CSV table of C-alpha atoms and ligand atoms in Angstrom, one decimal:
chain,number,residue,atom,x,y,z
A,1312,MET,CA,63.5,112.4,125.8
A,1313,THR,CA,65.3,115.6,124.9
A,1314,TYR,CA,69.0,116.1,124.1
A,1315,LYS,CA,71.8,118.6,124.8
A,1316,ILE,CA,73.6,119.6,121.6
A,1317,ALA,CA,76.8,121.4,120.7
A,1318,VAL,CA,77.4,122.8,117.2
A,1319,VAL,CA,81.1,123.4,116.5
A,1320,GLY,CA,81.7,126.0,113.8
A,1321,ALA,CA,78.3,127.6,114.6
A,1322,THR,CA,79.3,130.9,113.0
A,1323,GLY,CA,80.2,129.2,109.7
A,1324,ALA,CA,78.1,128.5,106.6
A,1325,VAL,CA,77.3,124.9,107.5
A,1326,GLY,CA,77.2,125.5,111.3
A,1327,ARG,CA,74.4,128.1,110.8
A,1328,GLU,CA,72.6,125.7,108.5
A,1329,MET,CA,72.9,122.9,111.1
A,1330,LEU,CA,71.2,125.1,113.7
A,1331,GLN,CA,68.5,126.0,111.3
A,1332,THR,CA,67.9,122.4,110.3
A,1333,LEU,CA,67.8,121.2,113.9
A,1334,TYR,CA,65.2,123.8,114.5
A,1335,GLU,CA,63.1,123.2,111.4
A,1336,ARG,CA,63.1,119.4,111.9
A,1337,LYS,CA,62.1,119.8,115.6
A,1338,PHE,CA,65.0,117.7,116.8
A,1339,PRO,CA,64.2,117.1,120.5
A,1340,ILE,CA,66.5,119.6,122.0
A,1341,ASP,CA,66.8,120.6,125.6
A,1342,LYS,CA,69.8,123.0,125.2
A,1343,VAL,CA,72.0,124.1,122.3
A,1344,TYR,CA,75.6,125.3,122.7
A,1345,ALA,CA,77.2,127.3,119.8
A,1346,LEU,CA,80.9,126.9,119.6
A,1347,ALA,CA,83.5,128.6,117.4
A,1348,SER,CA,87.1,129.9,117.6
A,1349,SER,CA,88.5,132.2,120.2
A,1350,LYS,CA,87.8,135.1,117.8
A,1351,SER,CA,84.1,134.7,118.1
A,1352,PRO,CA,83.0,135.2,121.8
A,1353,GLY,CA,80.6,138.1,122.0
A,1354,ARG,CA,79.0,137.0,118.8
A,1355,GLN,CA,75.5,135.5,118.7
A,1356,VAL,CA,73.8,133.0,116.3
A,1357,SER,CA,70.1,132.4,115.7
A,1358,PHE,CA,68.3,129.3,116.6
A,1359,GLY,CA,64.9,129.5,115.0
A,1360,ASP,CA,63.1,132.8,114.8
A,1361,GLU,CA,63.2,133.8,118.4
A,1362,LEU,CA,66.2,132.4,120.2
A,1363,THR,CA,69.7,133.8,119.9
A,1364,ILE,CA,72.6,131.9,121.4
A,1365,ASP,CA,75.9,133.3,122.7
A,1366,VAL,CA,78.9,131.8,120.9
A,1367,GLU,CA,81.5,130.2,123.2
A,1368,PRO,CA,85.1,129.3,122.3
A,1369,ILE,CA,85.6,125.6,121.9
A,1370,GLU,CA,88.9,125.5,123.9
A,1371,LYS,CA,87.4,125.3,127.3
A,1372,PHE,CA,84.1,123.6,126.4
A,1373,ASP,CA,83.2,120.6,128.6
A,1374,PHE,CA,81.7,118.1,126.1
A,1375,THR,CA,80.4,115.9,129.0
A,1376,LYS,CA,77.5,118.4,129.0
A,1377,VAL,CA,76.2,117.3,125.6
A,1378,ASP,CA,74.6,114.2,124.1
A,1379,PHE,CA,75.4,115.2,120.5
A,1380,ALA,CA,78.3,117.3,119.0
A,1381,PHE,CA,78.0,118.4,115.4
A,1382,PHE,CA,81.4,119.4,114.0
A,1383,SER,CA,81.8,121.7,111.0
A,1384,ALA,CA,84.9,123.8,111.7
A,1385,GLY,CA,87.4,122.1,109.4
A,1386,GLY,CA,89.6,119.0,109.6
A,1387,SER,CA,92.2,120.3,112.1
A,1388,VAL,CA,89.5,121.3,114.6
A,1389,SER,CA,87.8,117.9,114.2
A,1390,GLU,CA,91.1,116.1,114.6
A,1391,LYS,CA,91.8,117.8,117.8
A,1392,TYR,CA,88.4,118.1,119.5
A,1393,ALA,CA,86.2,115.3,118.0
A,1394,PRO,CA,88.0,112.5,119.9
A,1395,ILE,CA,87.8,114.6,123.1
A,1396,ALA,CA,84.1,115.1,122.6
A,1397,GLY,CA,83.5,111.4,121.7
A,1398,LYS,CA,85.5,110.2,124.8
A,1399,SER,CA,83.4,112.6,126.9
A,1400,GLY,CA,80.4,110.6,125.9
A,1401,ALA,CA,79.0,112.9,123.2
A,1402,LEU,CA,78.0,111.2,119.9
A,1403,VAL,CA,80.1,113.2,117.4
A,1404,ILE,CA,78.7,113.8,113.9
A,1405,ASP,CA,81.7,115.1,112.0
A,1406,ASN,CA,81.3,117.0,108.7
A,1407,SER,CA,85.1,117.2,108.1
A,1408,SER,CA,87.1,114.7,106.1
A,1409,ALA,CA,89.3,113.9,109.1
A,1410,PHE,CA,87.7,110.5,110.1
A,1411,ARG,CA,85.6,109.5,107.0
A,1412,MET,CA,87.9,106.8,105.7
A,1413,LYS,CA,88.8,105.3,109.1
A,1414,ASP,CA,87.7,101.6,109.2
A,1415,ASN,CA,86.0,101.9,112.5
A,1416,VAL,CA,84.1,105.2,111.7
A,1417,PRO,CA,80.8,104.8,110.0
A,1418,LEU,CA,80.3,107.1,107.0
A,1419,ILE,CA,76.6,107.5,106.6
A,1420,VAL,CA,73.9,108.7,104.3
A,1421,PRO,CA,70.8,107.5,106.1
A,1422,GLU,CA,68.7,106.7,103.0
A,1423,VAL,CA,71.6,104.7,101.6
A,1424,ASN,CA,73.5,102.9,104.3
A,1425,HIS,CA,71.6,103.4,107.6
A,1426,TYR,CA,72.4,99.7,108.4
A,1427,ASP,CA,76.2,100.6,108.7
A,1428,LEU,CA,75.6,102.8,111.7
A,1429,LYS,CA,75.2,100.6,114.7
A,1430,GLY,CA,77.7,97.8,113.9
A,1431,CYS,CA,80.6,100.2,113.3
A,1432,LEU,CA,79.9,102.1,116.5
A,1433,VAL,CA,80.1,99.0,118.6
A,1434,ASP,CA,83.7,98.3,117.4
A,1435,ASN,CA,85.1,101.7,117.5
A,1436,GLY,CA,86.6,101.6,120.9
A,1437,GLY,CA,84.5,104.4,122.4
A,1438,MET,CA,85.4,106.9,119.7
A,1439,ASN,CA,81.8,107.7,119.2
A,1440,ILE,CA,82.4,109.4,115.9
A,1441,ILE,CA,80.1,109.2,112.9
A,1442,ALA,CA,81.3,110.8,109.7
A,1443,ASN,CA,79.2,112.9,107.3
A,1444,PRO,CA,80.3,112.5,103.7
A,1445,ASN,CA,81.7,115.2,101.4
A,1446,CYS,CA,78.9,117.3,100.0
A,1447,SER,CA,79.4,116.1,96.4
A,1448,THR,CA,79.5,112.5,97.5
A,1449,ALA,CA,76.3,112.7,99.5
A,1450,GLN,CA,74.1,113.8,96.6
A,1451,LEU,CA,75.9,111.4,94.2
A,1452,VAL,CA,75.3,108.2,96.3
A,1453,MET,CA,71.6,109.2,96.8
A,1454,ALA,CA,71.2,108.8,93.0
A,1455,LEU,CA,73.6,105.9,92.5
A,1456,SER,CA,72.2,103.7,95.3
A,1457,PRO,CA,68.9,102.7,93.7
A,1458,LEU,CA,70.5,102.3,90.3
A,1459,HIS,CA,73.2,100.1,91.8
A,1460,ARG,CA,70.6,97.8,93.4
A,1461,GLU,CA,68.8,97.5,90.1
A,1462,PHE,CA,71.6,97.5,87.5
A,1463,ILE,CA,74.9,96.8,89.4
A,1464,ILE,CA,77.0,99.8,88.6
A,1465,LYS,CA,80.5,99.0,87.4
A,1466,ARG,CA,81.9,102.5,86.7
A,1467,VAL,CA,80.9,106.1,87.4
A,1468,VAL,CA,82.3,109.2,85.7
A,1469,VAL,CA,81.3,112.4,87.4
A,1470,ALA,CA,82.1,116.1,86.6
A,1471,THR,CA,81.0,118.5,89.3
A,1472,TYR,CA,80.0,122.2,89.3
A,1473,GLN,CA,80.4,123.1,92.9
A,1474,ALA,CA,79.1,126.2,94.7
A,1475,VAL,CA,81.4,128.5,96.6
A,1476,SER,CA,79.5,127.9,99.9
A,1477,GLY,CA,81.2,124.5,100.0
A,1478,ALA,CA,84.4,126.4,100.8
A,1479,GLY,CA,82.8,128.3,103.6
A,1480,LYS,CA,81.5,131.7,104.4
A,1481,GLU,CA,84.6,133.6,103.4
A,1482,ALA,CA,84.4,132.0,100.0
A,1483,MET,CA,80.9,133.3,99.6
A,1484,ASP,CA,82.1,136.8,100.6
A,1485,GLU,CA,84.9,136.5,98.0
A,1486,LEU,CA,82.5,135.8,95.2
A,1487,PHE,CA,80.2,138.6,96.3
A,1488,ASN,CA,83.0,141.2,96.6
A,1489,GLN,CA,84.7,140.2,93.4
A,1490,THR,CA,81.4,140.4,91.5
A,1491,LYS,CA,80.6,143.8,92.8
A,1492,LYS,CA,84.1,145.1,92.0
A,1493,VAL,CA,84.0,143.9,88.4
A,1494,TYR,CA,81.0,146.2,87.8
A,1495,VAL,CA,82.8,149.3,89.1
A,1496,ASN,CA,86.2,148.3,87.6
A,1497,ASP,CA,88.0,148.1,91.0
A,1498,PRO,CA,90.9,145.7,91.4
A,1499,LEU,CA,89.8,142.3,92.6
A,1500,GLU,CA,91.1,140.7,95.7
A,1501,LYS,CA,91.7,136.9,96.1
A,1502,SER,CA,92.3,135.1,99.3
A,1503,VAL,CA,90.2,131.9,99.4
A,1504,PHE,CA,90.4,130.9,95.7
A,1505,THR,CA,93.7,130.7,93.8
A,1506,LYS,CA,92.1,132.3,90.7
A,1507,GLU,CA,89.2,134.8,90.3
A,1508,ILE,CA,85.9,133.1,91.0
A,1509,SER,CA,83.6,135.8,89.7
A,1510,PHE,CA,82.6,135.2,86.1
A,1511,ASN,CA,85.0,132.2,86.0
A,1512,VAL,CA,85.2,128.5,86.7
A,1513,ILE,CA,88.1,126.9,88.5
A,1514,PRO,CA,89.0,123.2,87.9
A,1515,HIS,CA,90.6,122.8,91.3
A,1516,ILE,CA,89.1,122.0,94.6
A,1517,ASP,CA,91.2,121.1,97.6
A,1518,VAL,CA,94.9,120.2,97.3
A,1519,PHE,CA,96.6,118.5,94.3
A,1520,LEU,CA,97.9,115.0,94.9
A,1521,ASP,CA,100.9,113.3,93.2
A,1522,ASP,CA,98.8,111.5,90.5
A,1523,GLY,CA,97.3,114.8,89.3
A,1524,PHE,CA,93.9,114.3,90.9
A,1525,THR,CA,92.7,116.7,93.6
A,1526,LYS,CA,91.8,115.6,97.1
A,1527,GLU,CA,88.2,116.5,96.5
A,1528,GLU,CA,88.2,114.1,93.5
A,1529,VAL,CA,89.7,111.3,95.6
A,1530,LYS,CA,87.3,111.9,98.4
A,1531,MET,CA,84.4,111.4,95.9
A,1532,ARG,CA,85.9,108.2,94.7
A,1533,ASP,CA,86.9,106.7,98.1
A,1534,GLU,CA,83.7,107.8,100.0
A,1535,THR,CA,81.4,106.5,97.2
A,1536,LYS,CA,83.1,103.1,97.4
A,1537,LYS,CA,83.0,103.0,101.2
A,1538,ILE,CA,79.3,103.9,101.3
A,1539,LEU,CA,78.0,101.9,98.3
A,1540,ASP,CA,80.4,99.2,97.1
A,1541,GLU,CA,84.2,98.8,96.9
A,1542,ASN,CA,83.7,97.2,93.5
A,1543,ILE,CA,82.5,100.4,91.8
A,1544,ASP,CA,85.1,102.3,89.9
A,1545,VAL,CA,84.7,106.1,90.2
A,1546,VAL,CA,86.5,108.9,88.5
A,1547,ALA,CA,85.7,112.5,89.3
A,1548,HIS,CA,86.6,115.9,88.0
A,1549,CYS,CA,85.7,118.7,90.4
A,1550,VAL,CA,85.2,122.3,89.4
A,1551,ARG,CA,84.2,125.4,91.4
A,1552,VAL,CA,81.7,127.6,89.8
A,1553,PRO,CA,80.4,131.1,90.7
A,1554,VAL,CA,77.2,129.9,92.3
A,1555,PHE,CA,76.5,130.7,96.0
A,1556,VAL,CA,74.6,127.6,97.0
A,1557,GLY,CA,73.9,124.3,95.2
A,1558,HIS,CA,76.2,121.7,93.7
A,1559,SER,CA,75.5,120.2,90.3
A,1560,GLU,CA,77.0,117.0,88.8
A,1561,ALA,CA,77.0,115.5,85.3
A,1562,VAL,CA,77.0,111.7,86.1
A,1563,PHE,CA,77.8,108.9,83.6
A,1564,ILE,CA,77.3,105.4,84.8
A,1565,GLU,CA,78.1,102.0,83.2
A,1566,CYS,CA,76.3,98.9,84.6
A,1567,GLU,CA,76.5,95.2,84.5
A,1568,ASN,CA,72.8,94.5,83.9
A,1569,PRO,CA,71.1,95.7,80.7
A,1570,MET,CA,70.0,99.4,81.0
A,1571,ASP,CA,66.3,100.1,80.8
A,1572,GLU,CA,65.6,103.9,81.0
A,1573,GLU,CA,62.0,103.5,82.2
A,1574,LEU,CA,63.0,101.1,85.0
A,1575,ALA,CA,65.8,103.5,86.0
A,1576,ARG,CA,63.3,106.4,86.2
A,1577,ASP,CA,60.9,104.1,88.2
A,1578,VAL,CA,63.5,103.1,90.8
A,1579,LEU,CA,64.8,106.7,91.1
A,1580,SER,CA,61.3,108.1,91.5
A,1581,GLU,CA,60.6,105.6,94.3
A,1582,THR,CA,63.7,106.7,96.2
A,1583,GLU,CA,63.2,108.7,99.4
A,1584,GLY,CA,64.9,112.1,99.1
A,1585,VAL,CA,65.3,111.9,95.3
A,1586,ILE,CA,63.1,114.0,93.0
A,1587,ILE,CA,63.0,113.8,89.2
A,1588,ILE,CA,62.4,117.0,87.3
A,1589,ASP,CA,62.9,116.1,83.6
A,1590,HIS,CA,60.6,117.4,80.9
A,1591,ARG,CA,63.0,117.6,78.0
A,1592,ALA,CA,61.9,121.1,77.2
A,1593,ASP,CA,62.8,124.7,78.1
A,1594,GLU,CA,62.8,125.0,81.9
A,1595,GLY,CA,62.1,121.3,82.3
A,1596,TYR,CA,65.2,120.6,84.3
A,1597,ILE,CA,66.6,121.8,87.7
A,1598,THR,CA,69.4,124.3,88.3
A,1599,PRO,CA,71.2,125.0,91.6
A,1600,LYS,CA,69.3,128.2,92.2
A,1601,GLU,CA,66.0,126.2,92.4
A,1602,ALA,CA,67.6,123.5,94.6
A,1603,ALA,CA,69.0,126.0,97.1
A,1604,GLY,CA,67.1,125.9,100.4
A,1605,GLU,CA,65.6,122.5,99.5
A,1606,ASP,CA,66.2,119.1,101.1
A,1607,GLY,CA,65.9,117.0,98.0
A,1608,VAL,CA,68.4,115.6,95.5
A,1609,TYR,CA,67.1,116.6,92.1
A,1610,LEU,CA,67.7,114.7,88.9
A,1611,SER,CA,67.2,115.9,85.3
A,1612,ARG,CA,68.4,115.1,81.8
A,1613,ILE,CA,68.1,111.3,82.4
A,1614,ARG,CA,69.0,109.4,79.2
A,1615,VAL,CA,70.6,106.2,78.0
A,1616,ASP,CA,74.3,106.4,77.0
A,1617,GLU,CA,74.7,104.2,74.0
A,1618,SER,CA,78.4,104.7,73.8
A,1619,VAL,CA,78.8,101.9,76.4
A,1620,PRO,CA,76.9,98.5,76.7
A,1621,SER,CA,74.7,99.5,79.6
A,1622,GLY,CA,75.0,103.3,80.3
A,1623,LEU,CA,73.0,106.1,81.7
A,1624,VAL,CA,73.7,109.8,82.0
A,1625,PHE,CA,72.0,112.3,84.3
A,1626,TRP,CA,72.2,115.7,85.9
A,1627,CYS,CA,72.1,115.8,89.7
A,1628,VAL,CA,71.7,118.9,91.8
A,1629,ALA,CA,71.3,119.5,95.6
A,1630,ASP,CA,71.8,122.1,98.2
A,1631,ASN,CA,75.3,121.4,99.3
A,1632,LEU,CA,74.7,123.0,102.7
A,1633,ARG,CA,71.6,120.9,103.4
A,1634,LYS,CA,71.7,117.3,101.9
A,1635,GLY,CA,75.5,117.8,101.4
A,1636,ALA,CA,76.1,118.8,105.0
A,1637,ALA,CA,73.7,120.0,107.7
A,1638,LEU,CA,70.6,118.0,106.7
A,1639,ASN,CA,72.5,114.7,106.4
A,1640,ALA,CA,74.2,115.4,109.7
A,1641,VAL,CA,70.8,116.0,111.4
A,1642,GLN,CA,69.3,112.9,109.7
A,1643,ILE,CA,72.2,110.9,111.2
A,1644,ALA,CA,71.4,112.2,114.7
A,1645,GLU,CA,67.7,111.2,114.1
A,1646,LEU,CA,68.8,107.8,113.0
A,1647,ALA,CA,71.0,107.4,116.2
A,1648,VAL,CA,67.9,108.3,118.3
A,1649,ASN,CA,65.7,105.9,116.3
A,1650,GLN,CA,68.2,103.1,116.6
A,1651,GLY,CA,68.5,103.7,120.4
A,1652,ILE,CA,72.2,104.7,120.2
A,1653,ARG,CA,71.3,107.9,122.1
B,2694,A2P,P1,85.0,131.6,113.7
B,2694,A2P,O1,83.9,132.3,113.1
B,2694,A2P,O2,85.2,131.9,115.2
B,2694,A2P,O3,86.3,131.7,112.9
B,2694,A2P,P2,83.2,128.3,107.4
B,2694,A2P,O4,83.2,126.9,107.0
B,2694,A2P,O5,81.9,129.0,106.9
B,2694,A2P,O6,84.4,129.1,106.9
B,2694,A2P,O7,83.1,128.4,108.9
B,2694,A2P,C1,84.1,127.8,109.7
B,2694,A2P,C2,83.6,127.7,111.1
B,2694,A2P,O8,84.7,127.0,111.9
B,2694,A2P,C3,83.4,129.0,111.8
B,2694,A2P,O9,82.3,128.9,112.7
B,2694,A2P,C4,84.7,129.2,112.6
B,2694,A2P,O10,84.6,130.0,113.7
B,2694,A2P,C5,85.0,127.8,113.0
B,2694,A2P,N1,86.4,127.7,113.3
B,2694,A2P,C6,87.5,127.9,112.5
B,2694,A2P,N2,88.6,127.7,113.2
B,2694,A2P,C7,88.3,127.3,114.4
B,2694,A2P,C8,89.0,126.9,115.6
B,2694,A2P,N3,90.4,126.8,115.6
B,2694,A2P,N4,88.3,126.5,116.7
B,2694,A2P,C9,87.0,126.5,116.7
B,2694,A2P,N5,86.2,126.8,115.6
B,2694,A2P,C10,86.9,127.2,114.5
């Protein structure tokens, strides 16, 4: 069986990675459509090494032609077109935050909660939408899930160091251009970020909410609860750093069962998709540069936190465009195929 696929936002950072991931993982594809805004017709995107695809505007696209529609063109595009695609019979895998917290939309990280997929889709009134979590949430729950099964996590404190690619291609260009201009002493231009991102860090991702948290921080809290367990308390502080690809997180957990570092390492090392690199020496840990282009969620600096009764601290790094977005989306499609949903 082969499938017809549409990638919405195909000219963007995640859209291009989705095309690459579909190709690399040999998803059984019959035909791929690359969709973007009305600015993009005439442009082409690559699918693998040999094929280039003409980009089409989403406005007139007939979604009855496809089995799967991968959306990564922002919340407003998903809000408008994902329901149209779903009602046309395509299974929508949406990378935006538009549907993630809706009761009848499954929010899936396949290694963590694959069992949530089928049940939710049955009750969703033909919406046919599956949500892909926020990039920082995806890597976090990959590490938390085995620890929660073993130790029952009560509280998570997480500080993020997020790459600019999480804000899209224009954000990557902004870091590149500002960095170049610093060296030749040219005036810097800002459009995506509110403060200079080159040689700086910005403690602000997405909009501010009334309680002082940002929407990114609230997404991490709410999505972690939805995927893992409503009873886990989560507090996040999200920071943008001048890194092109790869999100890092300092994670502090407090558990109900007594902490045992060796057991924690054992359960993490047995977890599919999680890789421990932790030698407690120079270069014995992972940085985002090494995780970029890789599929794994990497953990380093694992240690017991004795400031709380049953605590653990670790460093968690992943490629935000892959496990944080494109790879997870393609894994969801593979799961749907394996579960006979498509
Ligand atoms: P376009 O290149 O035509 O603007 P990124 O996340 O890297 O910024 O990419 C955003 C993606 O979403 C791009 O592919 C962009 O296409 C697409 N996009 C943005 N606005 C729309 C829209 N109104 N309709 C369809 N696609 C859109």
